[in-house]
Structures are given as C-alpha cells and as structure tokens.
Short mmCIF file of C-alpha atoms and ligand atoms in Angstrom, two decimals:
data_model
loop_
_atom_site.label_atom_id
_atom_site.label_comp_id
_atom_site.label_asym_id
_atom_site.label_seq_id
_atom_site.Cartn_x
_atom_site.Cartn_y
_atom_site.Cartn_z
CA MET A 245 69.97 85.83 97.19
CA ARG A 246 72.16 82.94 96.32
CA SER A 247 69.48 80.23 95.68
CA ALA A 248 69.54 81.46 91.33
CA PHE A 249 72.79 79.18 91.21
CA GLU A 250 73.65 75.76 91.65
CA PHE A 251 77.26 74.59 92.27
CA ARG A 252 79.17 71.46 91.12
CA LEU A 253 81.55 71.65 93.97
CA PRO A 254 80.03 71.60 97.83
CA GLN A 255 80.03 75.24 98.60
CA ARG A 256 82.33 74.45 102.26
CA ARG A 257 85.75 75.19 103.66
CA LEU A 258 87.25 72.08 104.29
CA VAL A 259 90.45 71.72 105.96
CA ALA A 260 91.85 67.99 104.91
CA THR A 261 95.52 68.34 105.90
CA GLU A 262 98.02 71.00 106.93
CA LEU A 263 98.70 73.48 104.47
CA PRO A 264 100.50 73.45 102.00
CA GLY A 265 99.71 69.70 101.76
CA PRO A 266 101.72 66.82 100.57
CA ARG A 267 100.93 66.94 97.04
CA SER A 268 100.99 71.08 97.27
CA ARG A 269 104.76 70.74 98.75
CA ALA A 270 106.06 68.34 96.10
CA LEU A 271 104.57 70.90 93.42
CA THR A 272 106.38 73.54 94.58
CA ALA A 273 109.44 71.28 94.88
CA ARG A 274 109.02 71.21 91.16
CA ARG A 275 108.46 74.75 90.76
CA VAL A 276 111.46 75.89 91.72
CA ALA A 277 113.38 74.13 89.75
CA ALA A 278 111.25 74.99 86.68
CA VAL A 279 109.24 78.12 87.15
CA ALA A 280 111.13 81.18 87.63
CA ALA A 281 111.69 82.33 91.32
CA GLY A 282 110.21 86.26 89.59
CA VAL A 283 106.68 84.67 89.40
CA GLY A 284 105.09 85.02 92.88
CA SER A 285 102.44 83.28 94.33
CA ALA A 286 100.08 84.68 97.38
CA VAL A 287 99.34 80.96 98.81
CA PRO A 288 101.33 77.62 98.31
CA VAL A 289 98.66 75.79 97.43
CA TYR A 290 97.99 74.12 93.69
CA ALA A 291 94.29 74.52 92.51
CA ALA A 292 92.58 71.19 91.22
CA ASP A 293 89.20 72.50 90.57
CA ALA A 294 87.29 75.44 91.51
CA ASP A 295 83.68 76.82 91.51
CA GLY A 296 81.50 79.50 92.63
CA GLY A 297 83.32 80.09 96.19
CA VAL A 298 85.95 77.72 97.00
CA VAL A 299 88.88 76.55 95.20
CA VAL A 300 89.78 72.31 95.76
CA ASP A 301 93.66 72.23 96.29
CA VAL A 302 95.41 69.23 95.24
CA ASP A 303 95.12 67.68 98.69
CA GLY A 304 91.53 67.93 98.34
CA ASN A 305 91.47 70.84 101.18
CA SER A 306 88.28 73.37 100.44
CA LEU A 307 89.45 76.73 100.12
CA ILE A 308 86.72 79.92 100.51
CA ASP A 309 88.22 82.24 98.01
CA LEU A 310 88.18 85.64 99.06
CA GLY A 311 90.64 86.69 96.39
CA SER A 312 88.91 85.18 92.87
CA GLY A 313 92.29 84.99 91.00
CA ILE A 314 92.76 88.85 91.53
CA ALA A 315 89.43 89.67 91.40
CA VAL A 316 88.87 87.74 88.31
CA THR A 317 86.30 84.95 88.45
CA SER A 318 83.35 87.21 89.20
CA VAL A 319 81.25 84.71 88.04
CA GLY A 320 82.92 81.73 89.36
CA ALA A 321 85.44 79.57 87.95
CA SER A 322 83.80 77.28 86.13
CA ASP A 323 80.33 79.18 85.30
CA PRO A 324 78.49 76.71 82.86
CA ALA A 325 77.44 78.71 80.64
CA VAL A 326 81.10 79.91 80.32
CA ALA A 327 82.22 76.26 79.90
CA GLN A 328 79.59 75.42 77.33
CA ALA A 329 80.13 78.41 75.49
CA VAL A 330 84.49 77.74 75.53
CA SER A 331 83.44 73.73 74.50
CA ASP A 332 81.27 75.10 71.74
CA GLN A 333 83.46 77.71 70.62
CA ILE A 334 86.67 75.29 70.75
CA ARG A 335 85.13 72.64 68.32
CA HIS A 336 84.71 74.92 65.54
CA PHE A 337 88.06 77.42 65.52
CA THR A 338 90.44 77.79 68.72
CA HIS A 339 92.12 80.90 66.35
CA THR A 340 91.89 82.88 63.09
CA CYS A 341 93.32 86.13 64.00
CA PHE A 342 90.45 88.72 64.16
CA MET A 343 93.54 90.70 61.87
CA VAL A 344 93.48 88.03 59.37
CA THR A 345 89.76 86.19 58.84
CA PRO A 346 87.69 88.38 61.03
CA TYR A 347 84.44 86.30 63.27
CA GLU A 348 81.70 87.22 64.76
CA GLY A 349 82.61 87.18 68.13
CA TYR A 350 84.89 89.90 68.24
CA VAL A 351 82.15 92.42 66.71
CA ARG A 352 79.51 90.79 69.24
CA VAL A 353 81.72 91.71 72.28
CA ALA A 354 82.48 95.41 71.29
CA GLU A 355 78.57 95.56 70.57
CA GLU A 356 78.22 94.40 74.45
CA LEU A 357 80.98 97.13 75.58
CA ALA A 358 79.29 99.41 73.76
CA ALA A 359 76.17 98.86 75.53
CA LEU A 360 77.20 98.18 78.66
CA THR A 361 79.83 101.16 80.04
CA PRO A 362 78.89 104.79 80.53
CA GLY A 363 77.38 107.03 78.38
CA GLY A 364 75.36 107.37 75.53
CA HIS A 365 77.72 108.49 72.95
CA GLU A 366 79.12 106.53 69.36
CA LYS A 367 81.54 104.28 70.93
CA ARG A 368 84.53 101.68 69.19
CA SER A 369 86.39 99.35 70.89
CA VAL A 370 89.59 97.29 70.46
CA LEU A 371 90.19 93.73 71.81
CA PHE A 372 93.91 92.90 74.08
CA ASN A 373 95.09 90.31 76.11
CA SER A 374 95.86 92.09 79.28
CA GLY A 375 94.80 94.45 81.31
CA ALA A 376 98.63 96.29 81.13
CA GLU A 377 98.02 95.53 77.26
CA ALA A 378 94.50 97.71 77.68
CA VAL A 379 95.51 100.25 79.64
CA GLU A 380 98.88 101.31 76.80
CA ASN A 381 96.57 101.17 73.92
CA ALA A 382 94.58 103.46 75.57
CA VAL A 383 97.65 106.00 75.89
CA LYS A 384 98.66 105.29 72.27
CA VAL A 385 94.85 106.25 71.27
CA ALA A 386 95.26 109.25 73.43
CA ARG A 387 98.02 110.38 71.98
CA LEU A 388 97.61 109.77 68.53
CA ALA A 389 94.13 111.55 68.85
CA THR A 390 95.59 114.71 70.62
CA GLY A 391 98.68 115.22 69.52
CA ARG A 392 100.07 115.33 72.99
CA MET A 393 102.79 113.43 74.77
CA ALA A 394 102.32 113.35 78.29
CA VAL A 395 99.90 111.23 80.87
CA VAL A 396 99.08 111.97 84.33
CA VAL A 397 98.87 109.11 86.82
CA PHE A 398 98.37 109.10 90.46
CA ASP A 399 100.08 107.99 93.52
CA HIS A 400 99.49 104.01 94.74
CA ALA A 401 98.46 103.64 91.04
CA TYR A 402 98.89 100.06 89.56
CA HIS A 403 98.52 99.67 85.24
CA GLY A 404 100.76 96.72 84.83
CA ARG A 405 104.04 95.07 83.93
CA THR A 406 104.63 96.27 80.41
CA ASN A 407 107.86 99.39 80.14
CA LEU A 408 105.31 101.89 79.98
CA THR A 409 102.71 100.44 82.26
CA MET A 410 105.50 99.97 85.04
CA ALA A 411 106.34 103.31 84.43
CA MET A 412 102.83 104.37 85.36
CA THR A 413 102.26 102.11 88.38
CA ALA A 414 103.44 103.36 91.12
CA LYS A 415 104.89 101.32 93.40
CA SER A 416 108.77 100.27 92.83
CA MET A 417 109.21 97.15 95.17
CA PRO A 418 108.21 94.16 93.30
CA TYR A 419 106.75 96.47 90.33
CA LYS A 420 109.36 98.17 88.70
CA ALA A 421 112.95 97.47 90.82
CA HIS A 422 115.42 97.29 88.57
CA PHE A 423 113.44 96.99 85.71
CA GLY A 424 114.43 100.40 84.46
CA PRO A 425 114.53 103.12 82.70
CA PHE A 426 111.07 103.28 82.18
CA ALA A 427 109.32 105.25 79.59
CA PRO A 428 108.98 109.40 79.76
CA GLU A 429 106.50 111.66 79.76
CA VAL A 430 104.49 109.86 82.62
CA TYR A 431 103.81 112.37 85.61
CA ARG A 432 102.17 111.35 88.87
CA MET A 433 99.96 113.54 90.72
CA PRO A 434 98.72 113.21 94.10
CA MET A 435 95.75 110.77 94.57
CA SER A 436 92.74 111.41 97.13
CA TYR A 437 93.45 109.21 100.04
CA PRO A 438 90.73 109.79 102.57
CA TYR A 439 92.32 107.83 105.40
CA ARG A 440 95.91 109.25 104.79
CA ASP A 441 94.99 112.70 103.30
CA GLU A 442 94.86 115.70 106.00
CA PRO A 443 91.23 115.44 107.85
CA GLY A 444 88.76 117.40 105.74
CA LEU A 445 90.08 117.57 102.33
CA THR A 446 87.03 116.76 100.18
CA GLY A 447 87.46 114.97 96.70
CA GLU A 448 87.09 118.64 94.74
CA ARG A 449 90.23 120.01 96.89
CA ALA A 450 92.11 117.05 96.48
CA ALA A 451 91.44 117.29 92.71
CA ALA A 452 92.34 121.09 92.69
CA ARG A 453 95.47 119.69 94.53
CA ALA A 454 95.96 117.62 91.45
CA VAL A 455 94.49 119.85 88.73
CA THR A 456 97.64 122.69 90.68
CA ALA A 457 100.67 120.22 89.81
CA ILE A 458 99.63 119.21 86.78
CA GLU A 459 99.46 122.86 85.49
CA LYS A 460 102.72 123.84 86.91
CA GLN A 461 104.53 121.02 85.73
CA ILE A 462 103.15 119.69 82.73
CA GLY A 463 100.74 122.72 81.14
CA GLY A 464 96.90 121.76 80.37
CA ASP A 465 97.55 121.84 76.55
CA ALA A 466 100.79 119.39 76.76
CA VAL A 467 98.40 116.52 78.60
CA ALA A 468 97.18 113.80 76.42
CA ALA A 469 95.85 111.68 79.04
CA ILE A 470 94.76 111.59 82.69
CA VAL A 471 94.36 107.93 83.35
CA LEU A 472 93.02 106.80 86.67
CA GLU A 473 91.37 103.76 88.33
CA PRO A 474 88.19 105.14 90.10
CA VAL A 475 88.85 102.92 93.01
CA GLN A 476 92.56 101.94 93.10
CA GLY A 477 93.02 98.09 93.47
CA GLU A 478 96.51 97.16 94.16
CA GLY A 479 97.58 100.07 95.59
CA GLY A 480 95.30 99.29 98.79
CA VAL A 481 91.12 99.48 97.77
CA VAL A 482 91.80 103.60 97.75
CA VAL A 483 88.42 105.05 97.63
CA PRO A 484 88.62 108.70 96.80
CA ALA A 485 86.59 110.82 98.07
CA PRO A 486 83.31 112.04 96.66
CA GLY A 487 83.82 114.30 93.77
CA PHE A 488 87.42 113.73 93.04
CA VAL A 489 87.20 111.74 89.95
CA PRO A 490 83.99 113.96 88.33
CA ALA A 491 86.68 117.26 89.35
CA LEU A 492 89.50 115.71 86.92
CA ALA A 493 87.09 114.06 84.35
CA GLU A 494 85.51 117.62 84.42
CA TRP A 495 89.03 119.34 83.78
CA ALA A 496 90.09 117.08 81.55
CA ARG A 497 86.92 118.06 79.45
CA ALA A 498 87.86 121.59 79.46
CA ASN A 499 91.27 121.37 78.69
CA GLY A 500 91.41 118.85 75.47
CA VAL A 501 92.63 115.75 77.88
CA VAL A 502 91.56 112.66 77.36
CA PHE A 503 90.12 110.91 80.51
CA VAL A 504 90.73 107.10 80.54
CA ALA A 505 89.52 105.42 83.53
CA ASP A 506 91.04 102.08 84.47
CA GLU A 507 88.36 100.33 85.36
CA VAL A 508 90.35 96.54 84.99
CA GLN A 509 90.07 95.76 88.24
CA THR A 510 86.47 97.38 88.91
CA GLY A 511 84.51 96.75 85.94
CA PHE A 512 81.73 94.30 85.05
CA ALA A 513 80.21 94.44 88.45
CA ARG A 514 82.86 94.44 91.23
CA THR A 515 82.06 97.75 92.58
CA GLY A 516 77.93 97.12 92.51
CA ASP A 517 78.11 98.94 89.15
CA TRP A 518 78.90 97.28 85.89
CA PHE A 519 81.55 99.94 86.15
CA ALA A 520 83.20 102.22 89.56
CA SER A 521 83.25 105.41 87.02
CA GLU A 522 78.87 105.63 86.89
CA HIS A 523 78.91 105.58 90.95
CA GLU A 524 79.23 109.39 90.42
CA GLY A 525 77.94 110.29 86.66
CA VAL A 526 81.28 109.96 85.51
CA VAL A 527 81.47 109.18 81.47
CA PRO A 528 85.16 108.49 80.45
CA ASP A 529 86.59 109.30 77.41
CA LEU A 530 88.15 105.47 77.31
CA VAL A 531 87.84 102.88 79.43
CA ALA A 532 90.14 99.85 79.88
CA MET A 533 88.61 96.79 80.73
CA ALA A 534 90.13 93.20 81.60
CA LYS A 535 89.49 90.54 84.41
CA GLY A 536 86.13 90.09 85.18
CA ILE A 537 85.15 90.52 81.25
CA ALA A 538 85.60 86.99 80.05
CA GLY A 539 84.71 84.49 83.15
CA GLY A 540 88.62 83.72 83.75
CA LEU A 541 89.87 83.41 79.99
CA PRO A 542 92.22 86.00 78.84
CA LEU A 543 90.73 89.13 77.19
CA SER A 544 90.77 92.73 77.57
CA ALA A 545 89.57 95.68 75.75
CA ILE A 546 89.48 99.44 75.42
CA THR A 547 85.94 101.43 74.54
CA GLY A 548 85.79 104.93 74.04
CA ARG A 549 84.77 107.50 71.74
CA ALA A 550 84.29 106.51 68.07
CA GLU A 551 86.28 109.91 67.56
CA LEU A 552 89.19 108.70 69.75
CA LEU A 553 89.71 104.97 68.43
CA ASP A 554 88.82 105.99 64.48
CA ALA A 555 91.21 108.60 64.45
CA VAL A 556 93.99 105.45 64.51
CA HIS A 557 95.35 104.59 61.02
CA PRO A 558 94.62 101.00 60.06
CA GLY A 559 96.68 98.41 61.36
CA GLY A 560 97.75 100.42 64.14
CA LEU A 561 96.12 98.80 66.57
CA GLY A 562 96.03 95.30 67.41
CA GLY A 563 97.90 91.54 68.12
CA THR A 564 97.78 88.34 67.28
CA PHE A 565 95.91 86.79 69.70
CA GLY A 566 93.51 90.05 70.47
CA GLY A 567 90.28 89.36 71.08
CA ASN A 568 91.12 85.40 70.39
CA PRO A 569 87.34 83.65 69.52
CA VAL A 570 87.41 81.36 72.61
CA ALA A 571 87.79 84.26 75.00
CA CYS A 572 85.34 86.09 73.00
CA ALA A 573 82.89 83.26 73.29
CA ALA A 574 83.57 83.40 77.10
CA ALA A 575 83.34 87.17 77.58
CA LEU A 576 79.82 86.95 75.90
CA ALA A 577 78.31 84.17 78.13
CA ALA A 578 80.45 85.77 81.22
CA ILE A 579 78.25 88.75 80.62
CA ASP A 580 75.12 87.04 80.23
CA THR A 581 75.52 85.64 83.63
CA MET A 582 76.25 88.63 84.92
CA ARG A 583 73.09 90.20 83.34
CA ARG A 584 70.95 87.42 84.24
CA HIS A 585 71.92 87.56 87.45
CA ASP A 586 72.32 91.24 88.04
CA LEU A 587 75.22 90.79 89.54
CA PRO A 588 76.10 94.17 89.98
CA ALA A 589 73.48 94.04 92.48
CA HIS A 590 74.82 91.05 94.26
CA ALA A 591 78.13 93.15 94.93
CA ARG A 592 75.93 95.34 96.47
CA HIS A 593 74.68 92.54 98.54
CA ILE A 594 78.43 91.53 99.63
CA GLU A 595 78.81 95.05 100.46
CA SER A 596 76.00 95.32 102.76
CA LEU A 597 76.87 91.87 104.50
CA VAL A 598 80.39 92.19 104.97
CA VAL A 599 81.02 96.21 105.93
CA PRO A 600 79.02 96.30 109.36
CA ARG A 601 81.20 93.14 110.18
CA LEU A 602 84.69 94.40 109.19
CA ARG A 603 83.43 98.01 110.91
CA ALA A 604 82.58 96.14 114.05
CA LEU A 605 85.91 94.55 114.45
CA ALA A 606 87.22 97.60 113.73
CA ASP A 607 85.66 99.33 116.70
CA ASP A 608 87.33 96.44 118.90
CA VAL A 609 90.98 96.13 117.15
CA PRO A 610 93.35 98.79 117.27
CA ALA A 611 95.18 97.15 114.86
CA VAL A 612 92.38 97.62 112.28
CA GLY A 613 93.10 101.43 111.04
CA ASP A 614 90.23 102.04 108.20
CA VAL A 615 87.51 99.90 106.62
CA ARG A 616 86.40 100.64 103.02
CA GLY A 617 85.48 99.55 99.98
CA ARG A 618 82.63 99.53 97.65
CA GLY A 619 80.52 96.26 96.54
CA ALA A 620 82.25 93.47 96.06
CA MET A 621 85.92 95.02 96.85
CA LEU A 622 86.59 95.54 100.18
CA ALA A 623 89.52 96.04 102.15
CA LEU A 624 90.76 96.39 105.74
CA GLU A 625 94.12 98.64 106.17
CA LEU A 626 96.27 97.52 109.42
CA VAL A 627 98.23 100.01 111.09
CA VAL A 628 99.92 99.55 114.10
CA PRO A 629 97.76 100.15 117.08
CA GLY A 630 97.82 103.57 118.33
CA SER A 631 99.40 105.17 115.06
CA ALA A 632 98.87 105.17 111.32
CA ASP A 633 102.27 103.47 110.32
CA PRO A 634 101.26 100.94 108.22
CA TYR A 635 101.53 97.09 109.10
CA PRO A 636 102.73 95.31 106.60
CA GLU A 637 103.74 92.28 109.37
CA LEU A 638 100.40 91.94 110.47
CA ALA A 639 98.46 91.68 106.75
CA THR A 640 101.66 88.86 106.15
CA VAL A 641 100.18 86.75 109.62
CA VAL A 642 96.79 86.68 108.58
CA GLN A 643 97.32 86.00 105.23
CA ALA A 644 99.09 82.78 106.51
CA ALA A 645 97.04 81.93 109.28
CA ALA A 646 93.56 82.53 107.28
CA LEU A 647 95.31 79.80 105.07
CA ALA A 648 96.03 77.42 107.69
CA GLN A 649 92.02 77.69 108.26
CA GLY A 650 91.12 76.75 104.70
CA VAL A 651 90.35 80.80 103.43
CA VAL A 652 92.41 82.58 100.60
CA VAL A 653 93.48 86.29 101.19
CA LEU A 654 94.93 88.25 99.28
CA THR A 655 96.83 91.36 101.02
CA CYS A 656 97.70 94.99 98.60
CA GLY A 657 98.54 98.57 99.38
CA THR A 658 101.68 100.48 98.38
CA HIS A 659 103.24 99.61 101.94
CA GLY A 660 101.41 96.33 102.10
CA ASN A 661 99.83 96.62 104.86
CA VAL A 662 95.91 96.25 103.18
CA ILE A 663 94.00 92.73 103.50
CA ARG A 664 91.49 92.75 100.86
CA VAL A 665 87.84 91.15 100.48
CA VAL A 666 87.33 90.58 96.73
CA PRO A 667 85.19 87.39 96.44
CA PRO A 668 83.46 85.79 93.15
CA LEU A 669 80.01 87.83 92.78
CA VAL A 670 78.39 84.66 92.82
CA ILE A 671 79.66 83.60 96.63
CA GLY A 672 76.67 82.11 98.50
CA ASP A 673 76.16 84.12 101.71
CA GLU A 674 77.10 81.70 104.55
CA LEU A 675 79.99 80.58 102.97
CA LEU A 676 81.11 84.25 102.76
CA LEU A 677 80.54 84.83 106.39
CA ASP A 678 82.16 81.59 107.24
CA GLY A 679 85.48 83.21 105.95
CA ILE A 680 84.83 86.66 107.25
CA GLY A 681 84.66 84.79 110.47
CA VAL A 682 88.05 83.77 110.15
CA LEU A 683 89.76 86.98 109.55
CA GLU A 684 87.49 88.39 111.97
CA SER A 685 89.07 85.64 114.73
CA ILE A 686 92.72 85.97 113.47
CA LEU A 687 92.14 89.74 114.10
CA ARG A 688 90.69 89.38 117.43
CA ALA A 689 93.50 86.84 118.20
CA SER A 690 96.85 87.63 116.36
CA LEU A 691 97.42 91.14 118.55
CA ALA A 692 96.66 89.18 121.96
CA SER A 693 98.12 86.06 121.05
CA GLY A 694 101.90 87.52 120.36
CA ASP A 695 102.11 85.81 117.35
CA VAL A 696 102.78 89.26 115.36
CA PRO A 697 106.26 90.43 115.41
CA VAL A 698 105.84 93.52 116.95
CA VAL A 699 107.31 95.88 115.54
CA GLU A 700 109.73 99.36 116.64
CA ARG A 701 109.27 102.53 114.78
N1 PMP B 55 95.33 97.80 85.89
C1 PMP B 55 94.52 97.66 86.88
C2 PMP B 55 93.87 98.58 87.32
C3 PMP B 55 94.82 96.78 87.49
O1 PMP B 55 94.11 96.09 88.62
C4 PMP B 55 95.37 95.45 86.78
C5 PMP B 55 96.10 94.45 87.29
N2 PMP B 55 96.11 93.90 88.42
C6 PMP B 55 95.92 96.34 85.53
C7 PMP B 55 95.90 97.33 85.25
C8 PMP B 55 97.36 94.78 85.01
O2 PMP B 55 96.33 93.74 84.29
P1 PMP B 55 97.27 92.29 83.94
O3 PMP B 55 97.51 92.35 84.94
O4 PMP B 55 95.76 91.69 83.33
O5 PMP B 55 98.14 93.32 82.85
#
C-alpha cells in the first residue's frame, strides 16, 4: 500500500539517547523560563524534523508518530506537494487579507470544500484559522439563520477553547476549570457511548433519549443547532452506536434545527471516508473543518447550505488571517495528495492492520476494556482489571514507556484513560506495526511488572 510515497527521512524507529535527550532537556529548561506553564506538551521532546510517519527530535532520535500532531498531518508533516505550494505562494504574497484584496486560492478552497463535503446541494464556505473558530462561526450562522439561540452539545464533546467553545466542551479539567463564566444557551445531552451505555442501547434509542431531553429541557422550536462530532475525538474516540447520528440529523431536519457536524478531527480522510458523516449517509447542514485540511498549516472552514451561509449580512463573518493565502495553497496541495493517493483507502487499510492486533491484545490484557475507532482514528480504553473503572494511571505509564522506546502516542478521554492511535495516513505498514508492537509489549508487560500504580477504588 505504501510504495507510492517517497520520504525524505528514513522511516525507522531509532532511540539514540535517553528520552528526553540532553538537547530536549536544555530546551525544557529554557521553555520553563519563557513559555507560560498553562501550555502543556504530550511528550517532553523537541522536534527538529518530521516526515511521513516519523518525528526526528533535536537529539537525533527518530520517533514513530502515532499522534500526527493531534490528527493533523494526515499527508505527513512535510509532504513535498504542500512544501512546494507553500514556497511558491510565499514568493508571491503571504497576505493581503481576503476582506481587503481577495485572491483565487480562497475561492478554489471553497470550491473544493463544496465538492468534497457530503451532499449535492448548493453550498457556501467561509475560512478561518482554528477549529474552535470554525465551530463558533457555525453557531453564529445557525443562530442568525434560525432566529433561535439554544445550542445542543453532548457528553464528552470537545469543540475548542474560546469562550463559546469552552461552554460547548464537556471536560472541565484542564479545558474549562476556573475560566468561566461561560457563554449561555448551551445544553448538554447524553451521548451514545456503546462501551459505557447500558448493554443493548441502540443508536436509535440513544438518540431518542437525547431528543426527549432536548424537548423537555429546551423545546425543539428554541434550538438553533445540534453540534455533534460524528466520532468524538478528545472525549475518547467515542464511536456512537449505528443509527445515533442519522436519527439526530433527521430530528433536526424535522424541527428546523441546523445540524452541524464538527468534523474538525474526523474530516479529510481520517476515518476512512472524506468525512465521517458519510459513513451512515448523513448530510449535515453545516460542516466544521480544520486539522487535516492543509497539511499542517493553520486553516479551518465551515461549509454548508447556501441559504444558511448567505443569510448572513456582508461583514458578519471573517477575520484578518482567515483563509490566509499560504494556508490555502497548502490546503489545495494537501487535498490533491489525499485524492491522488486515495488517503481514505489508506485510513481503512490502517484500521484493517491495527484493529485485529489491538483486539488480540484486549483478549489477553484485562486492562484493555475496549478497542474502538474507525479508519485511522483508533483507541484503546484502559480500565482497572476486573471492572470498567477508568485507569488513567495506566494510560500515563504507557505513554511514557512508549516514548522511552521511540513512539509518540496520545491519550484522551473524559477520564484520561484512552490511548489513541491517529498516525499520519501516509505511514508505512512496517513502521506502523512496529509502533503498535511497542504498545502491545508495554501493555502485556506493565501489569505483570508492577510498574503501574495499583489503584484502590
Ligand atoms: N472540534 C474538535 C472535534 C476538535 O477535535 C478540536 C481540536 N482538538 C477542535 C474542535 C478545536 O480545534 P482547534 O484546536 O484548532 O481550535
């Protein structure tokens, strides 16, 4: 599956120093004196280079990248087509501001988004910088277009760190704690979470549970938007039961509610389709996108029904840097790479390689409570053996042990007990399976070795 890519850096795991090495440790010392403590990093190693499935650190360690910079570098962190497009654009102009002197790149990205997002209806797009900004603008559009205020979100949701998107995000620590007061008119409803729901709760019944709560607590005619991640990312790679997303989209349509798919993390081939909504044939009214869209450059977008977007008065949407021309050039190149190499198929291939391995691991290791995900958005939920109690201590130990062996892996989940596997979609099979092998050996050994804190609950 891999031969189509040529990489600049050797695609190998190489641990040349202890991790973090001396140069990373020196940078950490400087960082502490200059960078605010509130910005965390998953691993204390500093990147010097990255390509395909590896990140090379400042000490010369070549680390297998199972995190993609939080599901961003789907085409790799230095895709030659993206690099070329960026350097070509930069030599012409870096910025004029689309709201001052517009340029073709922005229009072309909007054309691509209309073609790629689900549904054959007439669409319009607006470009921004971050995922949070996209989500926030989707809510602005939905409120204006419906003349309603209430926004429905779900348990375990993650939508960002601005004031409105903090209100929409479920998890308090670290995202919200002490940062309130939060924006009003945001209502949280029960999610479909098959591993933790009562056994046998179907997607349709989980949706009915949410709809009943919406109708009782808000009233359908007061709801501007339902905002839902079709597969939740930060909340723990929660894949709702089949039928949940379509039933909510259908209820939204019947009640004049704008159905917003937050595809910031799931979009652009990550889950094996261009957009995760497609998996069950859902056509959202609005789609929020970011992360994988531009090969690592900061760009986000909302794309949706023309009548919704065009309802907004001129000047009501925008921002100085939104749809920056360099980011647009990168997006056009990244989309071209995804299309030429059929990266949705790569994501499905990754699932087919990794999931059987993780399921076999779960059979042997009682701390692996659940294996789930779709495409190249996969996860292990870790639990205290013999229970379904979250085991975040083990996730932390696994992450640190993986780093020591040259693998970067991210944790997530409301309880911090989920290990996720979100590699670049261009990663080679051998490298990927080497990384998975490291995770397997750590999990098989960790409980036996007594390295993991024993928790009394
Ligand atoms: N929505 C989802 C589903 C996300 O995963 C994220 C980022 N993890 C965001 C919104 C916010 O994106 P950003 O960090 O670019 O603001």
